[in-house]
Coordinates of C-alpha atoms and ligand atoms in Angstrom, one line a residue:
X1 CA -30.2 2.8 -13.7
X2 CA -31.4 2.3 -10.2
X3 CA -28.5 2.5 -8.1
X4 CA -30.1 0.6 -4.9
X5 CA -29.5 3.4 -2.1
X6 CA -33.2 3.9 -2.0
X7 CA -34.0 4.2 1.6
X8 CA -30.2 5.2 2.8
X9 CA -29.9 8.3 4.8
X10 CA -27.2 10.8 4.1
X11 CA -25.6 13.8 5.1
X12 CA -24.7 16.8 3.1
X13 CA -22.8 19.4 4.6
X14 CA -22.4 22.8 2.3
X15 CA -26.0 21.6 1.3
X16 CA -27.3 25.0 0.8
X17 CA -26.3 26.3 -2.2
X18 CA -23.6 25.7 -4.9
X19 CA -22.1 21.4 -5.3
X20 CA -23.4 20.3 -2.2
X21 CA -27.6 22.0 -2.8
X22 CA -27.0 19.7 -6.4
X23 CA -26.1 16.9 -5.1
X24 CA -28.5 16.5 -2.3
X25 CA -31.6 16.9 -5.0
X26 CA -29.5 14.4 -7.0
X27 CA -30.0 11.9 -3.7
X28 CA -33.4 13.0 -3.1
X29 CA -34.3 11.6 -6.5
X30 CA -33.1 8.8 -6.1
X31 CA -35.2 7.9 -2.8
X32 CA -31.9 8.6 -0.3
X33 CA -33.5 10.8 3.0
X34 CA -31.0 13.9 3.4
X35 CA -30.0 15.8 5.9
X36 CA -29.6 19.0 4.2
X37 CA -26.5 21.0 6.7
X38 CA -25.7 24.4 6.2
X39 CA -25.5 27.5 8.4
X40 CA -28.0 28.7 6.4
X41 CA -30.4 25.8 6.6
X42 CA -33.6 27.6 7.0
X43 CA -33.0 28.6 2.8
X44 CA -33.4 25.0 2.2
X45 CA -36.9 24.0 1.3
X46 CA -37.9 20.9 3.4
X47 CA -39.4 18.3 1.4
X48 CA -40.3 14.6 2.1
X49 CA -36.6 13.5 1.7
X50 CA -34.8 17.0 2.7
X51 CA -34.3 17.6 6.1
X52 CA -32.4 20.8 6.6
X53 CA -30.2 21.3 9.7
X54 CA -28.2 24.1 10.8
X55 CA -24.2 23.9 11.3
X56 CA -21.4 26.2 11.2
X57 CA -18.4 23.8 10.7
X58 CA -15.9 26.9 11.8
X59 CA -17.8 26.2 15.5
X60 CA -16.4 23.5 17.1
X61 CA -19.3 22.6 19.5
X62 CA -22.0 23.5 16.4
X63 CA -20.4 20.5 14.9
X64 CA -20.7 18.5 18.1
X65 CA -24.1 19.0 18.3
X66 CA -24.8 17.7 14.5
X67 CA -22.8 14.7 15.8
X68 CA -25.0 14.6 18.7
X69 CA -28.3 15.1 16.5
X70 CA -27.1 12.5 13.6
X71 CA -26.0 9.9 16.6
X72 CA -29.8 9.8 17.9
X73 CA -31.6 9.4 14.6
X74 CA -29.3 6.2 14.2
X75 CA -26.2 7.5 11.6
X76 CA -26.4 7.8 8.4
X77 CA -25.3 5.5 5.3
X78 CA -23.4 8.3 2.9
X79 CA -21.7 11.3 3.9
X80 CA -21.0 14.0 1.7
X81 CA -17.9 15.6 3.3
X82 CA -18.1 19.4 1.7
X83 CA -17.5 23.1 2.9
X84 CA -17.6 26.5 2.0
X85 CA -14.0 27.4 0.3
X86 CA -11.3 30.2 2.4
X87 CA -10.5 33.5 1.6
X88 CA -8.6 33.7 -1.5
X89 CA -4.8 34.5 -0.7
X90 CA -0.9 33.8 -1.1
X91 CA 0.9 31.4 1.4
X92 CA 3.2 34.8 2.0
X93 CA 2.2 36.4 5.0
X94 CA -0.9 34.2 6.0
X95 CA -1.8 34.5 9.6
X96 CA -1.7 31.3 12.0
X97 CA -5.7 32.5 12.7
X98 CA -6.2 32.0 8.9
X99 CA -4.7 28.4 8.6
X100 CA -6.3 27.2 12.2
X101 CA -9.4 28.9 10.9
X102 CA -9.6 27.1 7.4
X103 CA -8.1 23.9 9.2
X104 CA -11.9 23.9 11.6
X105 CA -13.8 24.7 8.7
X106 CA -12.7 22.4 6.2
X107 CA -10.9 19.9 7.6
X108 CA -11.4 19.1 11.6
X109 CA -14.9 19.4 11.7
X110 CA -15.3 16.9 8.5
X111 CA -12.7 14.3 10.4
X112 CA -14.8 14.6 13.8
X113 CA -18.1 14.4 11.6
X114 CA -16.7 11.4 10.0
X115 CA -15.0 9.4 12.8
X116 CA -18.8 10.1 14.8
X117 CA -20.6 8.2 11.5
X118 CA -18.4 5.3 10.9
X119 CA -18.8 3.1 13.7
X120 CA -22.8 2.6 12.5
X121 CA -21.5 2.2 9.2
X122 CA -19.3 -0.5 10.6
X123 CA -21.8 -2.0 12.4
X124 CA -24.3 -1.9 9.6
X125 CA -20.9 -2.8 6.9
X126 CA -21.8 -0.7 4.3
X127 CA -21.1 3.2 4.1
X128 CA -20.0 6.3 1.5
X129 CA -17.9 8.6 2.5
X130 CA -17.2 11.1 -0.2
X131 CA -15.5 14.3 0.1
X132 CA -15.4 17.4 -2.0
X133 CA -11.6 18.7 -2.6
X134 CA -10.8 21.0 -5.6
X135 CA -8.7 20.6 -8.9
X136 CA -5.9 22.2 -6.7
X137 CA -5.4 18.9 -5.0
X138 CA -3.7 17.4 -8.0
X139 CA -2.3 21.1 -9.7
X140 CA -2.5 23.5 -6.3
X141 CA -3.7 26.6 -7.9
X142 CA -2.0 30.8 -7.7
X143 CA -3.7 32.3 -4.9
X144 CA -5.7 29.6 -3.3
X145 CA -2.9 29.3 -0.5
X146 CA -5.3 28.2 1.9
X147 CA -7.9 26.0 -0.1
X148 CA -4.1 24.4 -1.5
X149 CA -2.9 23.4 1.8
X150 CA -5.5 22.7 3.9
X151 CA -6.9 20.1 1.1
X152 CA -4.2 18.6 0.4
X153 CA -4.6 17.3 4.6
X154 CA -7.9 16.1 3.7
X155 CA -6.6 13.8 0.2
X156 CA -4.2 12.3 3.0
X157 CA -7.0 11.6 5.2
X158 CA -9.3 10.3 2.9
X159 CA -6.6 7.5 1.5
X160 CA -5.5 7.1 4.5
X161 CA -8.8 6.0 5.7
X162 CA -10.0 4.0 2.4
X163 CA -7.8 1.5 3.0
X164 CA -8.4 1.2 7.2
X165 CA -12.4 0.9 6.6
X166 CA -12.1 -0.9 2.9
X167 CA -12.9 -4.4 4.4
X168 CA -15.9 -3.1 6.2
X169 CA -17.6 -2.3 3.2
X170 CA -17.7 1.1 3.5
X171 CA -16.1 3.3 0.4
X172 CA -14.0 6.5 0.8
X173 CA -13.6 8.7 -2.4
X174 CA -13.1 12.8 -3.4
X175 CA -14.4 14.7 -6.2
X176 CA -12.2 17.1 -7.3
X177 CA -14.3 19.8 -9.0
X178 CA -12.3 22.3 -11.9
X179 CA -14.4 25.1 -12.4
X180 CA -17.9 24.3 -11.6
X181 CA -20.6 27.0 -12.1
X182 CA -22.0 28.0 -9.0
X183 CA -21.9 31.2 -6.8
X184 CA -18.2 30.6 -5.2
X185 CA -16.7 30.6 -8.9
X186 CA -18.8 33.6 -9.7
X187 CA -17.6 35.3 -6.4
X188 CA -13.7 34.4 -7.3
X189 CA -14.5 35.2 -10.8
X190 CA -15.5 38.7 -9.7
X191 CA -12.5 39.2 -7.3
X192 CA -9.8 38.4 -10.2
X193 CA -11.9 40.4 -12.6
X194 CA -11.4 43.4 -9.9
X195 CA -7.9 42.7 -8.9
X196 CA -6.6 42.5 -12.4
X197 CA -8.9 45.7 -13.9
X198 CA -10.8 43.3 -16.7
X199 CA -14.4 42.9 -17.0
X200 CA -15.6 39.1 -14.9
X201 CA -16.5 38.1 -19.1
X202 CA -12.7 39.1 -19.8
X203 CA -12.0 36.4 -16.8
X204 CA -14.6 33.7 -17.6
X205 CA -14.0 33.8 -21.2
X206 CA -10.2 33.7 -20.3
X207 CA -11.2 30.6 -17.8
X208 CA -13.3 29.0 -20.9
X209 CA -10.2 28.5 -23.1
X210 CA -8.1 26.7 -20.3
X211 CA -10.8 24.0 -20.5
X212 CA -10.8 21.8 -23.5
X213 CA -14.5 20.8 -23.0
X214 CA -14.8 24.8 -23.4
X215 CA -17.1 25.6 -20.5
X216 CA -18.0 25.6 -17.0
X217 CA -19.1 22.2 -15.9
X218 CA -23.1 22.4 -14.1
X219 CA -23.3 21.3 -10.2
X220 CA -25.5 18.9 -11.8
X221 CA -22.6 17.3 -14.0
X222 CA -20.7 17.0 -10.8
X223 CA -23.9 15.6 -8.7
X224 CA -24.2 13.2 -10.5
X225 CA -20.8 11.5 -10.1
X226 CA -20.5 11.8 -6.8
X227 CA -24.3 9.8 -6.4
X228 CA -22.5 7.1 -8.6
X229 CA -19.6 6.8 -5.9
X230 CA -22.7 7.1 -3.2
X231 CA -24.3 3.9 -5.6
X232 CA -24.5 0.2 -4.5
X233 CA -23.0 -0.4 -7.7
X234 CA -20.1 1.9 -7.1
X235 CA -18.7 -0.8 -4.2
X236 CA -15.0 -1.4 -5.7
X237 CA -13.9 2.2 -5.8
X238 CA -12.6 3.3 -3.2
X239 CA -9.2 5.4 -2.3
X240 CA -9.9 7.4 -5.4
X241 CA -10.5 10.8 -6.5
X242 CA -12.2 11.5 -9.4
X243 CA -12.3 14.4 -11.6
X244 CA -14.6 16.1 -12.9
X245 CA -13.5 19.1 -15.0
X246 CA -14.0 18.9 -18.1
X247 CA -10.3 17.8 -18.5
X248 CA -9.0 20.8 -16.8
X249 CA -6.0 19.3 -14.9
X250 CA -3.0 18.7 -17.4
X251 CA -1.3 16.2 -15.4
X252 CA -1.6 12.5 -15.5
Ligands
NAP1 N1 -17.4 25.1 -7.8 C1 -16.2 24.8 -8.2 O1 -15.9 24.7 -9.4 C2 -15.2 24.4 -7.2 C3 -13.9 24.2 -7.6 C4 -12.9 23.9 -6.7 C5 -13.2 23.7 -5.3 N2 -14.5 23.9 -4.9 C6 -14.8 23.7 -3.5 O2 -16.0 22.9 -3.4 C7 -16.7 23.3 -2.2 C8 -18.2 23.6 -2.6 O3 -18.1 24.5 -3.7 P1 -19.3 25.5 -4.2 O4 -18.9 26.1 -5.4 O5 -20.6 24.7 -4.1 O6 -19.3 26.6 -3.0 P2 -20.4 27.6 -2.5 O7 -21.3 27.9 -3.6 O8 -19.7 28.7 -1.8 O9 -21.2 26.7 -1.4 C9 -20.6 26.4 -0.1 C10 -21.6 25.7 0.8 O10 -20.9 25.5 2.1 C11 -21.7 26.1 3.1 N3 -20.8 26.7 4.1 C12 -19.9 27.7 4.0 N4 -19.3 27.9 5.1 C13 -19.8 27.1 6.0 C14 -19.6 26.8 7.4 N5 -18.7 27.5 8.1 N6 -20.4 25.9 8.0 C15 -21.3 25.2 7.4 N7 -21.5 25.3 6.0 C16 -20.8 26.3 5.4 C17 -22.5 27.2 2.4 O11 -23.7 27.4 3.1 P3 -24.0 28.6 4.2 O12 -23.3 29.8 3.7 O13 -25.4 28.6 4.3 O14 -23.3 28.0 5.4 C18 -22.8 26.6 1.1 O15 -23.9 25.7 1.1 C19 -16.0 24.6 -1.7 O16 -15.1 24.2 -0.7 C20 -15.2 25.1 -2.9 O17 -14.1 25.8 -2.5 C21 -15.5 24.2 -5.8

């Protein structure tokens, strides 16, 4: 199916490994021109379509800076909202530093980024804005005190906003990821493997069962849904979040 975004430019933040390095080959292929963001950018292979670009979204004038670039090569079309995730943790005893910290990283810099993008979008009345939240969103998960709050900001930003841009043509959507195989769910893997004395195969296997499709989803899997809600054709769905894993979340 061609989904008529040939020739769009996008942004991917988080684009240098993991969900984000997945779904910026998945708009490559489909003829989209990337900026590829990272802090790590320079382990992003430039190609014809990938442009990589360094950012730290926990630095407050990095980020202005990306604005600054992304303003004078015209905006982009699609913007793939995405970070790295916080330290693992309870809400007991978290330090103000931690919340502020996560806050930058995950949430300010993606509303500054977005606010910067949208008036092009306006003008040109047609944009994506998709962000990447977490199955904890919906069911906020043990541990994950920080990822659980400071995401559940961002799902009342993004809905807010869907409806204040809707008539613009411009789309705002989330994907909420369950447990996708990539290096962060190996890492937290390896840190409940370690604080509970199993082996990581006790964990994942323990991880499997919880998941009636039976496995880990690939970044690919989840790529390729979030290019649908980048698609032409994707132009009704907006305010959403969409899941993808493998029917992980029990609720409604
Ligand atoms: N994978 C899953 O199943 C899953 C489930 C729930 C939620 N999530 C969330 O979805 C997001 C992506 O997940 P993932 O599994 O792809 O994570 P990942 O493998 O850790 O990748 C995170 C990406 O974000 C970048 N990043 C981290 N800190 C950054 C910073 N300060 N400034 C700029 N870029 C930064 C990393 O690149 P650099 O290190 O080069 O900067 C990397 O490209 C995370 O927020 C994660 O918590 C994932």
């Amino acid at each position: 199916m061609d989904l008529h975004i040939s020739g769009k430019k996008a942004l991917v933040l988080g684009a240098s490994r993991g969900l984000g390095a997945a779904i910026t080959a998945a708009l490559a292929a489909e003829g989209v021109q990337v900026f590829a963001a990272a802090r790590t950018a320079d382990t992003i292979p430039p190609t014809e379509k990938i442009i990589p670009v360094a950012v730290d979204l926990s630095d407050a004038s990095s980020v202005v800076a990306l604005i600054a670039m992304l303003n004078a090569q015209g905006g982009v079309d699609i913007l793939i909202n995405n970070s790295g995730g916080p330290k693992a943790g309870p809400v007991l005893g978290q330090s103000s530093e931690a919340w502020l910290g996560a806050f930058q990283a995950m949430a300010m810099s993606i509303f500054s980024i977005t606010d910067a993008m949208l008036p092009g979008m306006i003008a040109r009345k047609w944009g994506r804005i998709i962000t990447i939240g977490s199955s904890g969103v919906v069911q906020p998960i043990a541990n994950l005190a920080l990822s659980n709050g400071v995401r559940a900001a961002v799902a009342g930003w993004s809905k807010t906003l869907a409806s204040e841009v809707a008539r613009h043509g411009i789309t705002v959507n989330m994907v909420l990821p369950g447990r996708i195989a990539t290096d962060r769910v190996a890492e937290l893997d390896g840190l409940k493997a370690e604080k509970t004395g199993t082996s990581i195969e006790a964990v994942q296997e323990a991880s499997r069962n919880e998941i009636p499709t039976g496995r880990y989803g690939t970044p690919d899997e989840f790529a390729a849904v979030a290019v649908f809600l980048a698609s032409s054709q994707a132009s009704y769905v907006t305010g959403s979040s969409v899941r993808v894993d493998g029917g992980m979340i029990r609720g409604l």
